[in-house]
Amino acid sequence: MAEIRPAQPSDAAALSALASRVFTETFGTLYAPEDLAQFLDETFGPMGLPAQIGDPDYAIRVAEADGALLGFVKTGPVAFPGEWGSDTTELHQLYVAAEAQGTGVAKTLIDWALDHARGKGYSRIVLSVFVDNIRAQRFYARYGFAEIGRYAFRVGNQIDDDRIWARDL
């Protein structure tokens, strides 16, 4: 069974590698190699996800078993354009390695994210999902999220059609 714990600075390299691997396995064939490389560097490279470990604006939890990271979840300020208000937080990423899918890791991570947001006093949580990621959409729908809008998600020079989903806490 995976242990859920706060990400530590010592997790930076492994967390970056996990995030890059999961994104690439899930979406890598959709992008030109240079667009994918740019996105992975900006989002999961040293100035991206690893730099947010310990940042008080973000909460990052990792799922670990036998010394290996199996997944993670990150919440923080809403990055979507528009007025969201101080009562809304964003679930930026919830990634689970292929070998850990179906083991309850995703459920544990989403439960933590929802509890954390409530505990911080937020009344709503939002996220974005790629329009063709039906598996993720079904997962989030089971947890009470519903589509509320569209978002132009940039990967390098490519713009994807993401959907914004939300749920009240």
CSV table of C-alpha atoms in Angstrom, one decimal:
chain,number,residue,atom,x,y,z
A,1,MET,CA,0.0,0.0,0.0
A,2,ALA,CA,1.3,3.4,-0.9
A,3,GLU,CA,2.1,6.0,1.7
A,4,ILE,CA,0.9,9.6,1.1
A,5,ARG,CA,3.3,12.2,2.4
A,6,PRO,CA,4.3,15.8,1.7
A,7,ALA,CA,6.8,16.2,-1.1
A,8,GLN,CA,10.3,17.1,0.1
A,9,PRO,CA,13.1,18.9,-1.6
A,10,SER,CA,14.9,15.5,-1.8
A,11,ASP,CA,12.0,14.3,-4.0
A,12,ALA,CA,12.6,16.9,-6.7
A,13,ALA,CA,14.4,14.7,-9.3
A,14,ALA,CA,12.2,11.7,-8.8
A,15,LEU,CA,9.0,13.8,-8.8
A,16,SER,CA,10.1,15.6,-12.0
A,17,ALA,CA,11.0,12.3,-13.7
A,18,LEU,CA,7.6,10.7,-12.6
A,19,ALA,CA,5.6,13.7,-13.9
A,20,SER,CA,7.5,13.8,-17.2
A,21,ARG,CA,7.1,10.1,-17.7
A,22,VAL,CA,3.3,10.0,-16.9
A,23,PHE,CA,2.6,13.0,-19.1
A,24,THR,CA,4.7,11.6,-22.0
A,25,GLU,CA,3.1,8.1,-21.7
A,26,THR,CA,-0.4,9.7,-21.7
A,27,PHE,CA,0.0,12.5,-24.2
A,28,GLY,CA,3.4,12.3,-25.8
A,29,THR,CA,2.3,11.1,-29.2
A,30,LEU,CA,0.1,14.3,-29.6
A,31,TYR,CA,3.0,16.7,-29.9
A,32,ALA,CA,6.0,17.5,-32.0
A,33,PRO,CA,9.1,16.5,-30.0
A,34,GLU,CA,10.3,20.1,-29.6
A,35,ASP,CA,6.9,21.1,-28.2
A,36,LEU,CA,6.8,18.2,-25.8
A,37,ALA,CA,10.4,18.9,-24.6
A,38,GLN,CA,9.6,22.6,-24.1
A,39,PHE,CA,6.5,21.8,-22.0
A,40,LEU,CA,8.2,19.1,-19.9
A,41,ASP,CA,11.1,21.5,-19.1
A,42,GLU,CA,8.9,24.5,-18.3
A,43,THR,CA,6.4,22.5,-16.3
A,44,PHE,CA,8.5,19.7,-14.6
A,45,GLY,CA,12.0,21.0,-15.0
A,46,PRO,CA,14.0,22.7,-12.2
A,47,MET,CA,12.0,26.0,-12.4
A,48,GLY,CA,8.6,24.2,-12.6
A,49,LEU,CA,7.3,21.5,-10.3
A,50,PRO,CA,10.5,21.0,-8.2
A,51,ALA,CA,10.7,24.7,-7.5
A,52,GLN,CA,7.1,24.5,-6.0
A,53,ILE,CA,8.1,22.0,-3.4
A,54,GLY,CA,7.9,23.9,-0.1
A,55,ASP,CA,6.3,27.0,-1.7
A,56,PRO,CA,3.5,28.0,0.7
A,57,ASP,CA,1.2,28.7,-2.2
A,58,TYR,CA,1.2,25.1,-3.3
A,59,ALA,CA,0.5,21.8,-1.6
A,60,ILE,CA,2.2,18.7,-3.2
A,61,ARG,CA,1.7,15.2,-1.9
A,62,VAL,CA,3.4,12.1,-3.2
A,63,ALA,CA,2.4,8.5,-3.1
A,64,GLU,CA,5.3,6.3,-2.4
A,65,ALA,CA,5.8,2.5,-1.9
A,66,ASP,CA,9.0,0.7,-1.3
A,67,GLY,CA,11.0,3.9,-1.9
A,68,ALA,CA,9.5,4.6,-5.4
A,69,LEU,CA,7.1,7.4,-6.2
A,70,LEU,CA,3.9,6.1,-7.7
A,71,GLY,CA,1.9,9.3,-8.1
A,72,PHE,CA,1.4,12.9,-6.8
A,73,VAL,CA,-1.2,15.6,-6.5
A,74,LYS,CA,-0.6,19.4,-6.6
A,75,THR,CA,-3.0,22.1,-5.5
A,76,GLY,CA,-2.5,25.8,-5.6
A,77,PRO,CA,-3.6,29.2,-6.9
A,78,VAL,CA,-6.0,29.2,-9.9
A,79,ALA,CA,-3.9,29.7,-13.1
A,80,PHE,CA,-6.9,29.9,-15.5
A,81,PRO,CA,-7.8,33.3,-16.9
A,82,GLY,CA,-10.7,35.0,-15.3
A,83,GLU,CA,-11.9,36.0,-11.9
A,84,TRP,CA,-12.1,33.0,-9.6
A,85,GLY,CA,-12.2,34.7,-6.2
A,86,SER,CA,-10.2,33.8,-3.1
A,87,ASP,CA,-12.5,30.9,-2.2
A,88,THR,CA,-11.4,28.8,-5.2
A,89,THR,CA,-8.3,26.7,-5.5
A,90,GLU,CA,-7.0,24.6,-8.4
A,91,LEU,CA,-6.0,21.0,-8.6
A,92,HIS,CA,-3.1,21.5,-11.0
A,93,GLN,CA,-2.0,17.9,-11.4
A,94,LEU,CA,-3.0,14.4,-10.2
A,95,TYR,CA,-0.7,11.9,-11.9
A,96,VAL,CA,-0.4,8.2,-11.2
A,97,ALA,CA,2.2,5.9,-12.8
A,98,ALA,CA,0.8,3.3,-15.1
A,99,GLU,CA,2.0,0.5,-12.8
A,100,ALA,CA,0.0,2.0,-9.9
A,101,GLN,CA,-3.3,2.7,-11.8
A,102,GLY,CA,-6.2,0.7,-10.4
A,103,THR,CA,-4.6,0.3,-7.0
A,104,GLY,CA,-6.4,3.1,-5.1
A,105,VAL,CA,-3.5,5.6,-5.3
A,106,ALA,CA,-5.6,8.1,-7.4
A,107,LYS,CA,-8.5,7.8,-4.9
A,108,THR,CA,-6.2,8.4,-2.0
A,109,LEU,CA,-4.7,11.4,-3.7
A,110,ILE,CA,-8.0,13.0,-4.8
A,111,ASP,CA,-9.4,12.4,-1.3
A,112,TRP,CA,-6.4,14.2,0.2
A,113,ALA,CA,-6.7,17.1,-2.2
A,114,LEU,CA,-10.4,17.6,-1.5
A,115,ASP,CA,-9.9,17.4,2.3
A,116,HIS,CA,-6.9,19.7,2.1
A,117,ALA,CA,-8.9,22.3,0.1
A,118,ARG,CA,-11.7,22.2,2.6
A,119,GLY,CA,-9.3,22.5,5.5
A,120,LYS,CA,-7.8,25.6,3.9
A,121,GLY,CA,-11.3,27.2,3.8
A,122,TYR,CA,-11.9,26.9,0.0
A,123,SER,CA,-15.5,26.5,-1.1
A,124,ARG,CA,-14.7,25.4,-4.7
A,125,ILE,CA,-11.9,23.5,-6.5
A,126,VAL,CA,-11.3,23.6,-10.3
A,127,LEU,CA,-9.1,21.7,-12.7
A,128,SER,CA,-8.6,21.2,-16.4
A,129,VAL,CA,-8.9,18.0,-18.4
A,130,PHE,CA,-7.9,17.4,-22.0
A,131,VAL,CA,-11.1,17.1,-24.1
A,132,ASP,CA,-10.2,13.6,-25.3
A,133,ASN,CA,-9.1,12.3,-21.8
A,134,ILE,CA,-12.3,10.4,-21.2
A,135,ARG,CA,-10.7,8.2,-18.5
A,136,ALA,CA,-9.8,11.3,-16.4
A,137,GLN,CA,-13.2,12.9,-17.0
A,138,ARG,CA,-15.0,9.8,-15.7
A,139,PHE,CA,-12.7,9.8,-12.7
A,140,TYR,CA,-13.4,13.4,-11.8
A,141,ALA,CA,-17.1,13.0,-12.5
A,142,ARG,CA,-17.2,10.2,-9.8
A,143,TYR,CA,-15.9,12.8,-7.3
A,144,GLY,CA,-18.6,15.4,-8.1
A,145,PHE,CA,-16.7,17.5,-10.7
A,146,ALA,CA,-18.6,18.9,-13.7
A,147,GLU,CA,-17.5,20.7,-16.8
A,148,ILE,CA,-17.9,24.5,-16.6
A,149,GLY,CA,-15.9,25.9,-19.4
A,150,ARG,CA,-13.0,25.6,-21.9
A,151,TYR,CA,-9.3,26.4,-21.6
A,152,ALA,CA,-6.6,26.8,-24.2
A,153,PHE,CA,-3.8,24.6,-22.8
A,154,ARG,CA,-0.4,25.3,-24.3
A,155,VAL,CA,2.2,22.6,-24.9
A,156,GLY,CA,5.1,24.3,-26.6
A,157,ASN,CA,3.6,25.9,-29.7
A,158,GLN,CA,0.5,23.7,-29.7
A,159,ILE,CA,-2.8,24.8,-28.2
A,160,ASP,CA,-5.0,22.0,-26.8
A,161,ASP,CA,-8.7,22.1,-26.1
A,162,ASP,CA,-8.9,21.5,-22.3
A,163,ARG,CA,-12.1,21.6,-20.3
A,164,ILE,CA,-12.4,23.3,-17.0
A,165,TRP,CA,-14.2,21.2,-14.3
A,166,ALA,CA,-15.3,22.4,-10.9
A,167,ARG,CA,-17.0,21.1,-7.8
A,168,ASP,CA,-18.1,22.8,-4.6
A,169,LEU,CA,-16.6,21.8,-1.4
